[in-house]
């Protein structure tokens, strides 16, 4: 599947030229200097159109008890794919983003969670990818969250696809 890669931006639409590692490090320094305790959650979501799929990935910077902000990136898949493959591609995008920033987070002792837009209830179609997604995320050493606790994917990334 061929993807178009866009740059990271904020929810207001400001596009950043810097790599995500620099954006996250600068944000952490600024927020920790302001006295905030931080946690970062990464999640992706997708939307299927007639002949393609769009993906959105969100890196959410949470200030404990004081709200937060996010960096987002959109990508476009050039072909339509099945539900399980699409769910696992969302997870792959999230893991790639988390992996890119994990050294920065470790340096500043910031917690990280990877959120999957996959329902834990077997009645829902996305559940077919739950075991593989959980294994992949946990196998990479990240904290795993699925619906209904996966707000970075199901609420944040969902707003940008």
Short mmCIF file of N, CA, C and O in Angstrom, two decimals, residues 39-44 91 94 111-120 130 133-134 137-138 142-154:
data_model
loop_
_atom_site.label_atom_id
_atom_site.label_comp_id
_atom_site.label_asym_id
_atom_site.label_seq_id
_atom_site.Cartn_x
_atom_site.Cartn_y
_atom_site.Cartn_z
N UNK A 39 1.95 13.12 30.34
CA UNK A 39 1.82 11.77 29.80
C UNK A 39 1.52 11.95 28.31
O UNK A 39 0.79 12.87 27.93
N UNK A 40 2.07 11.06 27.49
CA UNK A 40 1.83 11.14 26.05
C UNK A 40 1.13 9.87 25.59
O UNK A 40 1.52 8.76 25.97
N UNK A 41 0.08 10.07 24.80
CA UNK A 41 -0.69 8.96 24.24
C UNK A 41 -0.68 9.08 22.72
O UNK A 41 -0.86 10.17 22.19
N UNK A 42 -0.46 7.96 22.06
CA UNK A 42 -0.38 7.94 20.60
C UNK A 42 -1.49 7.03 20.07
O UNK A 42 -1.68 5.92 20.59
N UNK A 43 -2.20 7.48 19.07
CA UNK A 43 -3.25 6.66 18.48
C UNK A 43 -3.51 7.04 17.04
O UNK A 43 -3.20 8.16 16.62
N UNK A 44 -4.07 6.12 16.29
CA UNK A 44 -4.40 6.36 14.88
C UNK A 44 -5.82 5.88 14.59
O UNK A 44 -6.35 5.01 15.29
N UNK A 91 -2.55 0.51 13.86
CA UNK A 91 -1.67 0.18 14.98
C UNK A 91 -0.21 0.38 14.57
O UNK A 91 0.59 0.92 15.33
N UNK A 94 0.68 3.99 14.69
CA UNK A 94 0.82 4.44 16.07
C UNK A 94 2.14 3.97 16.68
O UNK A 94 2.84 4.74 17.34
N UNK A 111 5.59 9.32 30.69
CA UNK A 111 4.88 8.07 30.40
C UNK A 111 4.33 8.07 28.98
O UNK A 111 3.97 9.12 28.44
N UNK A 112 4.22 6.87 28.40
CA UNK A 112 3.72 6.72 27.04
C UNK A 112 2.69 5.59 27.00
O UNK A 112 2.91 4.53 27.58
N UNK A 113 1.59 5.85 26.30
CA UNK A 113 0.59 4.82 26.02
C UNK A 113 0.33 4.80 24.53
O UNK A 113 0.34 5.85 23.88
N UNK A 114 0.10 3.61 23.98
CA UNK A 114 -0.30 3.48 22.58
C UNK A 114 -1.75 3.00 22.57
O UNK A 114 -2.07 1.98 23.17
N UNK A 115 -2.60 3.76 21.91
CA UNK A 115 -4.03 3.49 21.88
C UNK A 115 -4.43 2.89 20.54
O UNK A 115 -4.00 3.37 19.49
N UNK A 116 -5.24 1.85 20.59
CA UNK A 116 -5.73 1.19 19.37
C UNK A 116 -7.24 1.42 19.26
O UNK A 116 -7.98 1.22 20.22
N UNK A 117 -7.67 1.82 18.09
CA UNK A 117 -9.09 2.07 17.83
C UNK A 117 -9.79 0.74 17.55
O UNK A 117 -10.40 0.55 16.50
N UNK A 118 -9.66 -0.18 18.49
CA UNK A 118 -10.19 -1.53 18.35
C UNK A 118 -11.09 -1.82 19.54
O UNK A 118 -10.70 -1.58 20.69
N UNK A 119 -12.27 -2.32 19.26
CA UNK A 119 -13.23 -2.59 20.32
C UNK A 119 -12.93 -3.91 21.01
O UNK A 119 -12.63 -4.90 20.35
N UNK A 120 -13.03 -3.92 22.33
CA UNK A 120 -12.81 -5.15 23.10
C UNK A 120 -14.04 -6.06 23.09
O UNK A 120 -13.96 -7.22 23.48
N UNK A 130 -7.93 -7.49 17.56
CA UNK A 130 -7.54 -7.16 18.94
C UNK A 130 -6.31 -7.92 19.41
O UNK A 130 -5.36 -7.32 19.90
N UNK A 133 -3.11 -6.80 17.54
CA UNK A 133 -2.75 -5.43 17.90
C UNK A 133 -2.16 -5.37 19.30
O UNK A 133 -1.13 -4.72 19.53
N UNK A 134 -2.81 -6.04 20.23
CA UNK A 134 -2.33 -6.05 21.61
C UNK A 134 -0.95 -6.69 21.68
O UNK A 134 -0.04 -6.16 22.34
N UNK A 137 1.73 -4.20 20.14
CA UNK A 137 2.01 -3.05 20.98
C UNK A 137 2.76 -3.47 22.25
O UNK A 137 3.79 -2.88 22.60
N UNK A 138 2.26 -4.50 22.92
CA UNK A 138 2.93 -4.97 24.14
C UNK A 138 4.31 -5.55 23.81
O UNK A 138 5.27 -5.36 24.57
N UNK A 142 5.36 -1.18 24.81
CA UNK A 142 4.52 -0.03 25.11
C UNK A 142 3.30 -0.44 25.94
O UNK A 142 2.87 -1.59 25.89
N UNK A 143 2.73 0.52 26.66
CA UNK A 143 1.47 0.31 27.37
C UNK A 143 0.36 0.34 26.33
O UNK A 143 0.31 1.23 25.48
N UNK A 144 -0.54 -0.64 26.38
CA UNK A 144 -1.61 -0.81 25.40
C UNK A 144 -2.95 -0.39 25.99
O UNK A 144 -3.28 -0.74 27.12
N UNK A 145 -3.73 0.37 25.23
CA UNK A 145 -5.11 0.71 25.60
C UNK A 145 -5.99 0.49 24.38
O UNK A 145 -5.62 0.85 23.26
N UNK A 146 -7.16 -0.11 24.60
CA UNK A 146 -8.16 -0.30 23.54
C UNK A 146 -9.44 0.41 23.96
O UNK A 146 -9.54 0.91 25.08
N UNK A 147 -10.41 0.45 23.06
CA UNK A 147 -11.70 1.07 23.39
C UNK A 147 -12.27 0.39 24.63
O UNK A 147 -12.13 -0.81 24.77
N UNK A 148 -12.88 1.09 25.53
CA UNK A 148 -13.26 2.50 25.51
C UNK A 148 -12.21 3.45 26.09
O UNK A 148 -12.46 4.63 26.26
N UNK A 149 -11.00 2.96 26.38
CA UNK A 149 -9.97 3.78 27.01
C UNK A 149 -8.97 4.37 26.03
O UNK A 149 -8.03 5.02 26.43
N UNK A 150 -9.16 4.15 24.75
CA UNK A 150 -8.21 4.55 23.72
C UNK A 150 -8.60 5.89 23.09
O UNK A 150 -8.80 6.00 21.90
N UNK A 151 -8.65 6.94 23.90
CA UNK A 151 -9.13 8.23 23.42
C UNK A 151 -8.22 8.85 22.36
O UNK A 151 -8.68 9.60 21.51
N UNK A 152 -6.91 8.57 22.39
CA UNK A 152 -6.01 9.17 21.40
C UNK A 152 -6.38 8.72 19.99
O UNK A 152 -6.25 9.49 19.04
N UNK A 153 -6.88 7.49 19.86
CA UNK A 153 -7.30 7.02 18.54
C UNK A 153 -8.77 7.29 18.28
O UNK A 153 -9.13 7.85 17.25
N UNK A 154 -9.62 6.92 19.22
CA UNK A 154 -11.06 6.99 18.95
C UNK A 154 -11.66 8.39 19.12
O UNK A 154 -12.75 8.63 18.61
#
